[in-house]
Amino acid sequence: MIKDIDCFILCGGYGKRLKKITGRIPKPMVCFGKRPFLDILIDHLHKFGCKRFILGTGYNADFIKKYYNLNKYPGREIIFSTENKPLGTGGAVRKAKKLILSKHFLVINGDTFSDFNLKNFVKFSKQKKAKVLMLLRKENNNKDYGFVVTNPKSEIESYSEKKSPKSEGFINSGVYLFSREVFSMMPKKSVFSLEYDFFPKIIGNGVYGYKGKGFFIDIGTPERYLVAKKYFLKRRDIN
């Protein structure tokens, strides 16, 4: 049941490329109309039944905490896991281990939006008995994303992060469904990256890709921020 799956959202980055728009505001809290991006992302997940959200905060964490302490939403539990120093995407997930209660849990980048069917995503993971299921998107230009190759069984055969030449293919969209088994598979070091230090090392060990088809955007640059703004305005997510 999706309502029993915890959602961990990575919200700790600096967002240097978006500073002209965000200033000192954490990138996931940049506003689209009257609403911060993180609200739009949580809304999307809540519509599928998600109820428990763990926010992995770091840079200017108090700004995010203050907002969600002042703005309560019925049917949603918001919990904070705060890094005192940057731990990387992998270290941030592991730090939240005690707060993550579900057998399987979502991990989502707090600066990306994917319009996908979460129910089908979870169903696919159960069918494959995946330890890690990664949401993939087809992109004409993969230089800014992790490039992924799968076999006919949807197992990920190779993963390379932001090293591939510009070409068409499937990329990592920053949405994952993890089994709790992944905690025992993580590197021993406290600071590490999912994209560079974890995913490439566990290929062949229950790691699958799910090919999504809906809208996908990373809001990390001013240009992509404007694309996202037009999309959310059309959907009326920002009123």
Tab-separated table of C-alpha atoms in Angstrom:
chain	number	residue	atom	x	y	z
A	1	MET	CA	0.000	0.000	0.000
A	2	ILE	CA	1.397	3.379	-1.001
A	3	LYS	CA	0.142	4.950	2.230
A	4	ASP	CA	2.608	2.710	4.086
A	5	ILE	CA	5.626	3.794	2.022
A	6	ASP	CA	7.757	6.565	3.505
A	7	CYS	CA	9.055	9.281	1.171
A	8	PHE	CA	12.536	10.665	1.725
A	9	ILE	CA	13.152	13.901	-0.204
A	10	LEU	CA	16.680	15.224	-0.688
A	11	CYS	CA	16.538	18.937	0.164
A	12	GLY	CA	20.058	19.718	1.349
A	13	GLY	CA	21.852	21.093	-1.714
A	14	TYR	CA	23.119	24.636	-2.284
A	15	GLY	CA	21.659	25.132	-5.776
A	16	LYS	CA	24.483	27.394	-6.970
A	17	ARG	CA	23.270	27.628	-10.573
A	18	LEU	CA	19.871	28.951	-9.451
A	19	LYS	CA	21.182	31.603	-7.039
A	20	LYS	CA	19.983	34.482	-9.232
A	21	ILE	CA	16.428	33.334	-8.545
A	22	THR	CA	16.670	31.747	-5.102
A	23	GLY	CA	19.125	33.991	-3.272
A	24	ARG	CA	19.628	32.310	0.133
A	25	ILE	CA	16.426	30.277	-0.161
A	26	PRO	CA	17.091	26.508	-0.445
A	27	LYS	CA	16.537	25.381	-4.025
A	28	PRO	CA	13.548	23.085	-3.236
A	29	MET	CA	11.777	26.102	-1.705
A	30	VAL	CA	11.997	28.338	-4.771
A	31	CYS	CA	8.505	29.634	-5.517
A	32	PHE	CA	6.379	29.011	-8.567
A	33	GLY	CA	3.636	31.565	-8.249
A	34	LYS	CA	2.623	31.470	-4.595
A	35	ARG	CA	3.906	27.986	-3.864
A	36	PRO	CA	7.356	26.552	-3.114
A	37	PHE	CA	8.476	23.745	-5.384
A	38	LEU	CA	8.624	21.311	-2.469
A	39	ASP	CA	4.890	21.829	-1.845
A	40	ILE	CA	4.114	20.953	-5.466
A	41	LEU	CA	6.271	17.824	-5.251
A	42	ILE	CA	4.686	16.666	-1.971
A	43	ASP	CA	1.202	17.336	-3.386
A	44	HIS	CA	1.937	15.120	-6.367
A	45	LEU	CA	3.020	12.232	-4.136
A	46	HIS	CA	0.160	12.760	-1.679
A	47	LYS	CA	-2.386	12.357	-4.486
A	48	PHE	CA	-1.197	8.761	-4.862
A	49	GLY	CA	-1.589	8.114	-1.134
A	50	CYS	CA	1.789	9.020	0.385
A	51	LYS	CA	1.381	10.351	3.904
A	52	ARG	CA	4.778	10.343	5.607
A	53	PHE	CA	7.497	12.627	4.277
A	54	ILE	CA	11.052	12.857	5.592
A	55	LEU	CA	12.888	15.952	4.394
A	56	GLY	CA	16.663	15.586	4.203
A	57	THR	CA	17.709	19.158	4.915
A	58	GLY	CA	21.135	20.768	4.946
A	59	TYR	CA	21.792	24.224	3.523
A	60	ASN	CA	19.590	26.796	5.315
A	61	ALA	CA	17.595	23.980	6.915
A	62	ASP	CA	15.813	26.352	9.309
A	63	PHE	CA	14.048	28.024	6.382
A	64	ILE	CA	12.404	24.716	5.385
A	65	LYS	CA	11.592	23.765	8.981
A	66	LYS	CA	9.997	27.123	9.692
A	67	TYR	CA	7.797	26.918	6.605
A	68	TYR	CA	6.427	23.443	7.412
A	69	ASN	CA	6.029	24.212	11.103
A	70	LEU	CA	3.839	27.173	10.127
A	71	ASN	CA	2.023	25.471	7.239
A	72	LYS	CA	0.339	22.250	8.327
A	73	TYR	CA	-1.352	20.022	5.758
A	74	PRO	CA	-4.040	17.485	6.780
A	75	GLY	CA	-3.124	13.853	6.206
A	76	ARG	CA	0.622	14.522	5.888
A	77	GLU	CA	3.357	13.966	8.419
A	78	ILE	CA	6.473	16.056	7.790
A	79	ILE	CA	9.694	14.952	9.530
A	80	PHE	CA	13.170	16.473	9.284
A	81	SER	CA	16.540	14.793	8.986
A	82	THR	CA	19.158	17.535	9.103
A	83	GLU	CA	22.811	17.312	8.088
A	84	ASN	CA	25.216	19.354	10.205
A	85	LYS	CA	27.699	19.071	7.354
A	86	PRO	CA	27.174	17.956	3.728
A	87	LEU	CA	26.983	14.156	3.545
A	88	GLY	CA	26.251	13.700	-0.154
A	89	THR	CA	23.037	12.163	-1.468
A	90	GLY	CA	23.938	8.703	-0.155
A	91	GLY	CA	25.082	9.892	3.252
A	92	ALA	CA	21.863	11.882	3.625
A	93	VAL	CA	19.749	8.783	2.978
A	94	ARG	CA	21.703	6.685	5.454
A	95	LYS	CA	21.481	9.394	8.128
A	96	ALA	CA	17.677	9.128	7.920
A	97	LYS	CA	17.669	5.346	8.438
A	98	LYS	CA	16.132	5.500	11.938
A	99	LEU	CA	13.385	7.822	10.724
A	100	ILE	CA	12.436	5.634	7.754
A	101	LEU	CA	10.001	3.055	9.111
A	102	SER	CA	8.689	1.306	6.005
A	103	LYS	CA	10.083	-1.865	4.422
A	104	HIS	CA	10.301	-0.055	1.088
A	105	PHE	CA	10.737	3.697	0.773
A	106	LEU	CA	10.883	6.347	-1.900
A	107	VAL	CA	13.936	8.557	-2.369
A	108	ILE	CA	13.364	11.660	-4.497
A	109	ASN	CA	15.552	14.561	-5.512
A	110	GLY	CA	14.030	17.751	-4.134
A	111	ASP	CA	14.837	19.701	-7.290
A	112	THR	CA	13.201	17.450	-9.893
A	113	PHE	CA	9.605	16.793	-10.873
A	114	SER	CA	8.438	13.684	-12.704
A	115	ASP	CA	4.843	13.228	-13.781
A	116	PHE	CA	4.599	9.455	-13.358
A	117	ASN	CA	2.129	6.915	-12.000
A	118	LEU	CA	3.431	5.945	-8.570
A	119	LYS	CA	1.045	2.995	-8.281
A	120	ASN	CA	2.450	1.387	-11.419
A	121	PHE	CA	5.983	2.168	-10.246
A	122	VAL	CA	5.451	0.369	-6.940
A	123	LYS	CA	3.692	-2.547	-8.630
A	124	PHE	CA	6.605	-2.986	-11.030
A	125	SER	CA	9.059	-3.031	-8.132
A	126	LYS	CA	7.129	-5.789	-6.398
A	127	GLN	CA	6.918	-7.839	-9.590
A	128	LYS	CA	10.688	-7.650	-10.031
A	129	LYS	CA	11.457	-8.001	-6.305
A	130	ALA	CA	13.787	-5.069	-6.814
A	131	LYS	CA	16.189	-3.851	-4.167
A	132	VAL	CA	16.440	-0.604	-6.101
A	133	LEU	CA	14.017	0.627	-8.758
A	134	MET	CA	15.032	3.747	-10.649
A	135	LEU	CA	12.626	5.896	-12.651
A	136	LEU	CA	14.116	6.476	-16.103
A	137	ARG	CA	13.341	9.063	-18.765
A	138	LYS	CA	14.320	9.213	-22.407
A	139	GLU	CA	16.369	12.324	-23.146
A	140	ASN	CA	17.988	13.657	-26.300
A	141	ASN	CA	20.800	15.212	-24.288
A	142	ASN	CA	22.088	13.181	-21.350
A	143	LYS	CA	25.206	15.185	-20.450
A	144	ASP	CA	23.627	16.606	-17.260
A	145	TYR	CA	22.236	13.304	-15.989
A	146	GLY	CA	23.180	9.744	-15.162
A	147	PHE	CA	23.040	7.605	-18.315
A	148	VAL	CA	21.408	4.189	-17.855
A	149	VAL	CA	21.346	1.034	-19.977
A	150	THR	CA	18.890	-1.788	-19.213
A	151	ASN	CA	18.497	-5.325	-20.562
A	152	PRO	CA	15.210	-6.879	-21.796
A	153	LYS	CA	14.380	-7.882	-18.203
A	154	SER	CA	14.617	-4.201	-17.142
A	155	GLU	CA	17.733	-4.887	-15.075
A	156	ILE	CA	20.190	-2.007	-15.140
A	157	GLU	CA	23.346	-3.189	-16.903
A	158	SER	CA	25.376	0.011	-16.739
A	159	TYR	CA	25.228	3.392	-15.048
A	160	SER	CA	27.479	6.377	-15.731
A	161	GLU	CA	26.947	9.731	-14.041
A	162	LYS	CA	27.337	12.865	-16.183
A	163	LYS	CA	30.231	11.411	-18.145
A	164	SER	CA	28.521	10.290	-21.323
A	165	PRO	CA	28.706	12.262	-24.570
A	166	LYS	CA	25.603	14.066	-25.785
A	167	SER	CA	23.327	11.383	-27.188
A	168	GLU	CA	19.804	10.053	-26.965
A	169	GLY	CA	19.097	7.498	-24.273
A	170	PHE	CA	17.579	6.839	-20.858
A	171	ILE	CA	18.604	8.928	-17.884
A	172	ASN	CA	18.197	8.748	-14.132
A	173	SER	CA	15.316	11.082	-13.218
A	174	GLY	CA	16.078	11.182	-9.483
A	175	VAL	CA	13.209	8.978	-8.261
A	176	TYR	CA	13.943	5.628	-6.572
A	177	LEU	CA	12.125	2.936	-4.640
A	178	PHE	CA	14.524	1.295	-2.189
A	179	SER	CA	14.227	-1.851	-0.122
A	180	ARG	CA	15.676	-1.477	3.369
A	181	GLU	CA	18.283	-4.018	2.241
A	182	VAL	CA	20.119	-1.158	0.555
A	183	PHE	CA	21.380	0.144	3.910
A	184	SER	CA	23.594	-2.945	4.269
A	185	MET	CA	24.869	-2.458	0.701
A	186	MET	CA	26.016	1.144	1.159
A	187	PRO	CA	29.682	2.199	1.424
A	188	LYS	CA	31.206	2.359	4.904
A	189	LYS	CA	32.239	6.013	4.588
A	190	SER	CA	29.875	8.610	6.040
A	191	VAL	CA	29.985	10.987	3.058
A	192	PHE	CA	29.091	9.468	-0.297
A	193	SER	CA	26.997	9.945	-3.412
A	194	LEU	CA	24.239	7.652	-4.602
A	195	GLU	CA	25.059	8.568	-8.187
A	196	TYR	CA	28.847	8.178	-8.124
A	197	ASP	CA	29.634	5.846	-5.207
A	198	PHE	CA	26.600	3.583	-4.856
A	199	PHE	CA	24.606	2.875	-8.020
A	200	PRO	CA	27.599	1.926	-10.225
A	201	LYS	CA	28.822	-0.510	-7.525
A	202	ILE	CA	25.564	-2.453	-7.060
A	203	ILE	CA	24.695	-3.097	-10.713
A	204	GLY	CA	23.610	-6.729	-11.059
A	205	ASN	CA	22.309	-6.956	-7.506
A	206	GLY	CA	18.570	-6.418	-7.860
A	207	VAL	CA	18.759	-2.986	-9.528
A	208	TYR	CA	16.040	-2.274	-12.098
A	209	GLY	CA	14.923	0.580	-14.285
A	210	TYR	CA	11.331	1.671	-14.921
A	211	LYS	CA	10.858	3.663	-18.124
A	212	GLY	CA	8.510	6.586	-17.533
A	213	LYS	CA	6.914	8.694	-20.266
A	214	GLY	CA	5.450	11.774	-18.585
A	215	PHE	CA	6.822	15.278	-18.108
A	216	PHE	CA	10.200	15.546	-16.386
A	217	ILE	CA	12.116	18.649	-15.308
A	218	ASP	CA	15.137	19.448	-13.173
A	219	ILE	CA	14.660	23.015	-11.919
A	220	GLY	CA	18.371	23.522	-11.242
A	221	THR	CA	19.066	26.223	-13.848
A	222	PRO	CA	17.241	29.497	-14.622
A	223	GLU	CA	16.308	28.168	-18.056
A	224	ARG	CA	14.767	24.983	-16.694
A	225	TYR	CA	13.086	26.923	-13.888
A	226	LEU	CA	11.169	28.903	-16.526
A	227	VAL	CA	10.165	25.703	-18.345
A	228	ALA	CA	8.839	24.284	-15.072
A	229	LYS	CA	6.990	27.514	-14.294
A	230	LYS	CA	5.094	27.346	-17.588
A	231	TYR	CA	4.232	23.692	-16.974
A	232	PHE	CA	2.934	24.231	-13.421
A	233	LEU	CA	0.970	27.294	-14.497
A	234	LYS	CA	-0.745	25.212	-17.164
A	235	ARG	CA	-1.563	22.530	-14.589
A	236	ARG	CA	-2.701	25.178	-12.097
A	237	ASP	CA	-0.331	23.829	-9.444
A	238	ILE	CA	0.947	27.262	-8.499
A	239	ASN	CA	-2.276	29.128	-7.720
